Coordinates of C-alpha atoms in Angstrom, one line a residue:
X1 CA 8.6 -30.4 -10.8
X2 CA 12.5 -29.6 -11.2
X3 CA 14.2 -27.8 -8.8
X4 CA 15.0 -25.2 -11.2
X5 CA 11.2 -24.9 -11.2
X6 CA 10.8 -24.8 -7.7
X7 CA 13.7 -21.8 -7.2
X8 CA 11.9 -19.8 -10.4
X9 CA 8.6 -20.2 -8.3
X10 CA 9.6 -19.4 -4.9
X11 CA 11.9 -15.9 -6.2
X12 CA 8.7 -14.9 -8.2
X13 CA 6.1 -15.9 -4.9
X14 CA 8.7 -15.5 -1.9
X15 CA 6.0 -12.9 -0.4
X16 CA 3.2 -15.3 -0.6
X17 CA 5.3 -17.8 1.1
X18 CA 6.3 -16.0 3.5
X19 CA 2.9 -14.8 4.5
X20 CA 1.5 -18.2 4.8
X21 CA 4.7 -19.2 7.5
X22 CA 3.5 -15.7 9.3
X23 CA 0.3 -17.0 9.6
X24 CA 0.8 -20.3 10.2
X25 CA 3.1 -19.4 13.2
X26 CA 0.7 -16.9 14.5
X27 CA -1.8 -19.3 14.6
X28 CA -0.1 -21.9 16.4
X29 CA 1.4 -19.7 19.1
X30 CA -1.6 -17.2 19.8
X31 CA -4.6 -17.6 20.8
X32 CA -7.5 -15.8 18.5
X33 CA -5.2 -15.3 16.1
X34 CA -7.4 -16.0 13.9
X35 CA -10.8 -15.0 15.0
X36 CA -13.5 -13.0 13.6
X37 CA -12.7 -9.8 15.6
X38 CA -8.8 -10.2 14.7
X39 CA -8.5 -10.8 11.2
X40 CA -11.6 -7.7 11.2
X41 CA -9.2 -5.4 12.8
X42 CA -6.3 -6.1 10.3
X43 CA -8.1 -6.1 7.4
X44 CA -9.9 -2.8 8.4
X45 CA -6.7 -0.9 9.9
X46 CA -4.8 -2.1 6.7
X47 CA -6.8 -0.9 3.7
X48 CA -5.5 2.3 4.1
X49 CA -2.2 1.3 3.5
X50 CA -3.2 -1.0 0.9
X51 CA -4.7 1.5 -1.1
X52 CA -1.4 3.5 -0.8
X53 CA 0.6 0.8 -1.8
X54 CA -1.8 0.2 -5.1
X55 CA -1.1 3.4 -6.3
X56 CA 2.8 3.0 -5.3
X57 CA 3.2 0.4 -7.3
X58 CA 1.7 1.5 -10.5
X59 CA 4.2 4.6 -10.3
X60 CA 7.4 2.7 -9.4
X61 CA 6.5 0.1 -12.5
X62 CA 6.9 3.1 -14.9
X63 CA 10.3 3.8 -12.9
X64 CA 8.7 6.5 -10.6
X65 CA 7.9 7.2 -7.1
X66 CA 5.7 9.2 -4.9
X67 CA 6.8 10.8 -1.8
X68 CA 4.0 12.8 -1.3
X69 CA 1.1 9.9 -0.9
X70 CA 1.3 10.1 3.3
X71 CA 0.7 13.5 3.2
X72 CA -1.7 13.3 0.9
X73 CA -3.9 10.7 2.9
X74 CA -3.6 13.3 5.5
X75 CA -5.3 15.9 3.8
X76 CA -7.4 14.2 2.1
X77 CA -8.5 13.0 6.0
X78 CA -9.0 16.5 7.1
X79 CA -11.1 17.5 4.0
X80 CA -13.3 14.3 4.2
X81 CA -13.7 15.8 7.8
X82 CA -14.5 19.2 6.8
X83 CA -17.1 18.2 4.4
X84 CA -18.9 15.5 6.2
X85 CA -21.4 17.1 7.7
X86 CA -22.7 17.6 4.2
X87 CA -22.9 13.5 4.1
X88 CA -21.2 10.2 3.4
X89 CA -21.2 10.8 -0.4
X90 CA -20.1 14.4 -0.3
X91 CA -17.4 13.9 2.2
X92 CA -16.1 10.8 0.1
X93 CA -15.7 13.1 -3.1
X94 CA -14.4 16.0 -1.2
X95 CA -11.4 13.5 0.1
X96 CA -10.8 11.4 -3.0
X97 CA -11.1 15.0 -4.2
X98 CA -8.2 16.5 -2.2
X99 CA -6.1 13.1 -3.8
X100 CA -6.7 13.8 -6.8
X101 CA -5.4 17.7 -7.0
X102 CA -2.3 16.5 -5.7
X103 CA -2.1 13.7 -8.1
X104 CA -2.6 16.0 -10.5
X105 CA 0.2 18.6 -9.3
X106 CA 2.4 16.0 -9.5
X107 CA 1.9 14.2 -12.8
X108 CA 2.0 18.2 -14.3
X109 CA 5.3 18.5 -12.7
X110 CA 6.6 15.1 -13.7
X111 CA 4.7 14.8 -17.2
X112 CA 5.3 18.6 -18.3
X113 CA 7.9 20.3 -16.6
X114 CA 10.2 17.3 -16.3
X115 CA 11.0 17.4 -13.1
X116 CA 12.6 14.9 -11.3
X117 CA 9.8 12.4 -9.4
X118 CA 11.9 12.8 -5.9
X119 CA 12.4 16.2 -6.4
X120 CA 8.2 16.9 -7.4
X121 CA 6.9 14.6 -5.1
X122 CA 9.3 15.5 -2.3
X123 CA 7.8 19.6 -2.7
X124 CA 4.1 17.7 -2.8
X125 CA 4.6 16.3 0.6
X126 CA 5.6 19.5 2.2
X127 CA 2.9 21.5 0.4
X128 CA 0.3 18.9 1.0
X129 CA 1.3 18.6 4.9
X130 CA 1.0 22.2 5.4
X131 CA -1.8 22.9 3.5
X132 CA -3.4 20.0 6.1
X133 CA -2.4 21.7 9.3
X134 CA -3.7 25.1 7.9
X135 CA -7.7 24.0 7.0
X136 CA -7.2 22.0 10.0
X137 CA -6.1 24.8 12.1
X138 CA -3.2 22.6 13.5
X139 CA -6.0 20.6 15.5
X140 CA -7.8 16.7 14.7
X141 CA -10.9 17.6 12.5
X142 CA -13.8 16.0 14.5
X143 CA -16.2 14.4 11.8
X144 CA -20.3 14.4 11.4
X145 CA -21.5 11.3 13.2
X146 CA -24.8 12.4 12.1
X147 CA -24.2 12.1 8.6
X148 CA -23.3 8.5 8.6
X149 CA -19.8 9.6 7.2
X150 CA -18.3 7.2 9.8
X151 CA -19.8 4.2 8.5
X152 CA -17.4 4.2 5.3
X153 CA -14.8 3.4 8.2
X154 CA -16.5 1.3 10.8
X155 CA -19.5 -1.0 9.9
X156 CA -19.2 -4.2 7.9
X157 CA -20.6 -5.4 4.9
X158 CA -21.8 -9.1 4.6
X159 CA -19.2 -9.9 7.7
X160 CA -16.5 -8.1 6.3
X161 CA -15.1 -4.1 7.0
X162 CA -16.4 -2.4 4.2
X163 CA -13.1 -0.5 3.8
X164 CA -11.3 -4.0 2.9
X165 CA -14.2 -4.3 0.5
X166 CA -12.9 -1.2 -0.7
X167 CA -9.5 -2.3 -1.3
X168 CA -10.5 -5.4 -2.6
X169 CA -12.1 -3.4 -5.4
X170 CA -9.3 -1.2 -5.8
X171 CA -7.1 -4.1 -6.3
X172 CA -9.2 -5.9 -8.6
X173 CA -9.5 -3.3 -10.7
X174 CA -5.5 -2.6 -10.8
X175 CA -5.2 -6.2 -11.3
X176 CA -7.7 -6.1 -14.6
X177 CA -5.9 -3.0 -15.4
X178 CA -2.4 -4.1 -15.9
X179 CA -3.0 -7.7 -16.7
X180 CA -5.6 -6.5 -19.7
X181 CA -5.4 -3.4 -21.0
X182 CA -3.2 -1.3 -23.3
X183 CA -2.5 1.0 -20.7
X184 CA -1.0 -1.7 -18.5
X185 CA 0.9 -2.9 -20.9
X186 CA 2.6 0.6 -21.4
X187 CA 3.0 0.9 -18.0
X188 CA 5.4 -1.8 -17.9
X189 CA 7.2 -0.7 -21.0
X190 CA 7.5 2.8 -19.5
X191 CA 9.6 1.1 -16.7
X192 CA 11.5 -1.0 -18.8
X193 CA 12.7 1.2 -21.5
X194 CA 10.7 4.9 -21.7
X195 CA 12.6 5.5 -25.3
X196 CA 12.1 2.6 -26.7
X197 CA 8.2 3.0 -25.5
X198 CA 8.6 6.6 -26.8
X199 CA 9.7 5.4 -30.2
X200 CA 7.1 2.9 -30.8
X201 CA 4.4 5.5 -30.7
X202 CA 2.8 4.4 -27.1
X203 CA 1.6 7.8 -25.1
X204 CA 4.5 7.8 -22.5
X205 CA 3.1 11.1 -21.2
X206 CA 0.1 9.9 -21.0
X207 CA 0.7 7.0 -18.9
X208 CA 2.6 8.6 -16.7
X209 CA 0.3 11.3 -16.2
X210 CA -2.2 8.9 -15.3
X211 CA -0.3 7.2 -12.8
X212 CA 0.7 9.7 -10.6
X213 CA -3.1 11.1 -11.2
X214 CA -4.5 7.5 -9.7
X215 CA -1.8 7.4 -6.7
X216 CA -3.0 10.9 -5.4
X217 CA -7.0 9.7 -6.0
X218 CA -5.8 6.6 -3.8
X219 CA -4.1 8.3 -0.8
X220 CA -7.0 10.6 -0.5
X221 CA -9.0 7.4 -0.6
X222 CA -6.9 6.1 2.3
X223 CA -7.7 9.7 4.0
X224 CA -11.4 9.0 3.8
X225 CA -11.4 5.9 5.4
X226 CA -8.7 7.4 7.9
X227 CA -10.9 9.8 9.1
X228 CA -13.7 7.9 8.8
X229 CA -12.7 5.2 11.1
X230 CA -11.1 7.3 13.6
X231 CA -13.6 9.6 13.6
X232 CA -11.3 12.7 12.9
X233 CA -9.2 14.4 9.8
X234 CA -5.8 13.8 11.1
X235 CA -3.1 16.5 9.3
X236 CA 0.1 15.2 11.3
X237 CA -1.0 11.6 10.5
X238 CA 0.8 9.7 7.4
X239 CA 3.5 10.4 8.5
X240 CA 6.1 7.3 7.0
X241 CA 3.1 6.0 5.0
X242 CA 5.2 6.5 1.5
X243 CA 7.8 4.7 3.7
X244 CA 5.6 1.5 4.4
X245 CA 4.1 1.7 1.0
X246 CA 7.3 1.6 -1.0
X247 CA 8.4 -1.4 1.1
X248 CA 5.5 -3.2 0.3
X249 CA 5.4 -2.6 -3.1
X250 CA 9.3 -3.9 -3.1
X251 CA 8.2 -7.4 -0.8
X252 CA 5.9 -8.0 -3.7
X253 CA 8.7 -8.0 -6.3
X254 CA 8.5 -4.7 -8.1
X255 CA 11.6 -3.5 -9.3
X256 CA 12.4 0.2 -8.1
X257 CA 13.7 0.7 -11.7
X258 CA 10.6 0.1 -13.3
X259 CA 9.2 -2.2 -15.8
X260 CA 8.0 -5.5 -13.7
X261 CA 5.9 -5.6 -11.3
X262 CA 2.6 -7.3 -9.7
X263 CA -0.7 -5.6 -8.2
X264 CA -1.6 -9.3 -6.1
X265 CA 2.2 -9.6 -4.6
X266 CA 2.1 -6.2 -3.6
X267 CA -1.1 -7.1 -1.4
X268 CA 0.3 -9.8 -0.1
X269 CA 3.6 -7.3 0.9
X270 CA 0.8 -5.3 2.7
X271 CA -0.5 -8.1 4.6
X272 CA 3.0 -9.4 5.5
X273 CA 3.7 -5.9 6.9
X274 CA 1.0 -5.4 8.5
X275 CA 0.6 -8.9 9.7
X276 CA 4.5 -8.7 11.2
X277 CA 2.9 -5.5 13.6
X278 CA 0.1 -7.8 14.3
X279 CA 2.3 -10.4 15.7
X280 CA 4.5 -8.3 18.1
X281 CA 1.6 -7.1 19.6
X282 CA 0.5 -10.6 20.6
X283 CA 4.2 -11.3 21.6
X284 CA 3.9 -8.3 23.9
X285 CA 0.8 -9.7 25.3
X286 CA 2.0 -12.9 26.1
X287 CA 4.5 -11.3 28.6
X288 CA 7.7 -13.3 27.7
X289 CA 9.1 -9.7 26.0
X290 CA 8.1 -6.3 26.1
X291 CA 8.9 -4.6 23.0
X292 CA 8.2 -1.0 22.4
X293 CA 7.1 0.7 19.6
X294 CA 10.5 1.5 18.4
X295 CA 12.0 -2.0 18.8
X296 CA 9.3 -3.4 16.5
X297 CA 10.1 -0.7 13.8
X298 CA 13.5 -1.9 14.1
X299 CA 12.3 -5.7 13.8
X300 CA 10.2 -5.1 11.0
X301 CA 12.8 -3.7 9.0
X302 CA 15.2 -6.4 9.7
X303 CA 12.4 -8.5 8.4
X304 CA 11.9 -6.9 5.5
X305 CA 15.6 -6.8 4.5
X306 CA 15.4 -10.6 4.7
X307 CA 12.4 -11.0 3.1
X308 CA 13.8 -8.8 0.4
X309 CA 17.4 -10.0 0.1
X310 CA 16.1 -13.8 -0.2
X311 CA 13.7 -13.2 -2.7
X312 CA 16.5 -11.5 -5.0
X313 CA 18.9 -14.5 -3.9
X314 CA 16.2 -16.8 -5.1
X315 CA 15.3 -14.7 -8.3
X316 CA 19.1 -14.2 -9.3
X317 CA 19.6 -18.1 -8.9
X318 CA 16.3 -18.9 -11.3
X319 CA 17.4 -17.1 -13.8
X320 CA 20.6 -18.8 -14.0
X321 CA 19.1 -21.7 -13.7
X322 CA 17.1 -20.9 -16.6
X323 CA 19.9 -19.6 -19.2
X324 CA 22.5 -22.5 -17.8
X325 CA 19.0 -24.5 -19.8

């Protein structure tokens, strides 16, 4: 393989990459790293933010963004709550349900009134985060253990938490989405040019609608499992969730301008991310350092601007590589 070849490969998979090195050092320095009862916790605690981060992406390929999907998954936590006495299946709609309004709030603003996607999904976030702290009177939202509402959250399926089955779904589907359908494709065109997609008689309204429509079902699908697996609707949590989802999305290689993107690289973003916390708690429990919470914030965003800025280095350098051809 040419060199050219291997710089093309490693700009385009850089995330992957440096995923496997995270792993690969974890599992030589800690112990259990990779046991059952580890890789369970990450996979569980990180669907929500996976699911986030699915939706994320689809808006920033079309050259969008949503601010509001934190709050969202907070509300949609607190109305999962309030319904799930009423059962599993009730409190799951009523959640994904919650998503979805906002979703829709947003693509109307966006779509029809032409408003600015900062500027919409900025007065989403505010008026999804209050609206969370009214029904929830300010106070956690204790759920129905009764009802087996908690299960979505807690038990496993074949081995596995059955909210990373969740996300595995979600992702599969996104992936089958964008890689085979028509409305992929536009997606993609949005991004890259929204008047030339305009003028070629694609549904750019449509698409877009839809977009910010599937984001807000997906953060109210991350407030379901949220309060599912904590046992409460939480209305001051997701707080810097649009934060950790945007940089995920931008690991995987998803242009914040719009038009190229990736639905597998953008997991792998949420794994690195979430894998990087993972491993600074097990440096803390060694004892050599003692980093608090706010250090690691800081570390993980030096991380990321690494793991970003080499990954455009090693783009840039594979496309010259390819027109100097």
């Amino acid at each position: 393989m040419t060199r050219t070849r291997w710089i093309s490969l490693l700009g385009r998979y850089g995330v992957v990459v440096a995923l496997l090195l995270l792993i690969l050092f974890g599992w030589l320095r800690y112990d259990y790293f990779l046991g059952f009862f580890n890789i369970s916790s990450v996979l569980r605690y990180n669907s929500m933010f996976a699911l986030v981060a699915l939706g994320m992406c689809f808006v920033i390929m079309t050259g969008g963004i949503d601010l509001s999907v934190g709050s969202t998954a907070a509300l949609g936590s607190v109305v999962a709550a309030l319904f799930s006495p009423q059962g599993t299946w009730i409190g799951l709609g009523a959640g994904v349900g919650a998503g979805l309004c906002v979703g829709l709030v947003n693509a109307t603003l966006v779509t029809r009134l032409k408003i600015m996607p900062f500027i919409a999904t900025l007065a989403t976030m505010l008026a999804a985060s209050g609206t969370a702290l009214l029904l929830a009177d300010n106070q956690s939202v204790s759920v129905s253990y009764d009802s087996g509402f908690t299960n979505i959250g807690q038990d496993n399926f074949f081995g596995f938490p059955i909210p990373a089955w969740i996300a595995l779904a979600a992702y599969v589907a996104g992936w089958i989405i964008l890689n085979f359908t028509s409305t992929g494709r536009g997606v993609l065109a949005v991004g890259g040019n929204e008047d030339a997609t305009r003028m070629m008689g694609l549904p750019v309204g449509r698409i877009k609608f839809l977009v910010y429509l599937a984001s807000g079902g997906l953060a109210g699908l991350a407030g379901v499992i949220l309060a599912s697996q904590f046992g409460a609707g939480q209305p001051i949590e997701g707080v810097g969730w649009e934060l950790f989802a945007i940089a995920a999305v931008v690991v995987g290689g998803t242009l914040l301008t719009g038009g190229v993107g990736s639905v597998g690289a953008t997991l792998a973003g949420v794994l690195l991310l979430g894998i990087l916390f993972n491993v600074l708690n097990f440096e803390n429990g060694k004892g050599w350092i003692s980093l608090s919470a706010y250090w690691q914030s800081v570390i993980r965003g030096l991380f990321l601007l690494i793991v970003v800025v080499l990954q455009a280095k090693l783009a840039a350098r594979g496309d010259a590589a390819v027109r100097d051809h």
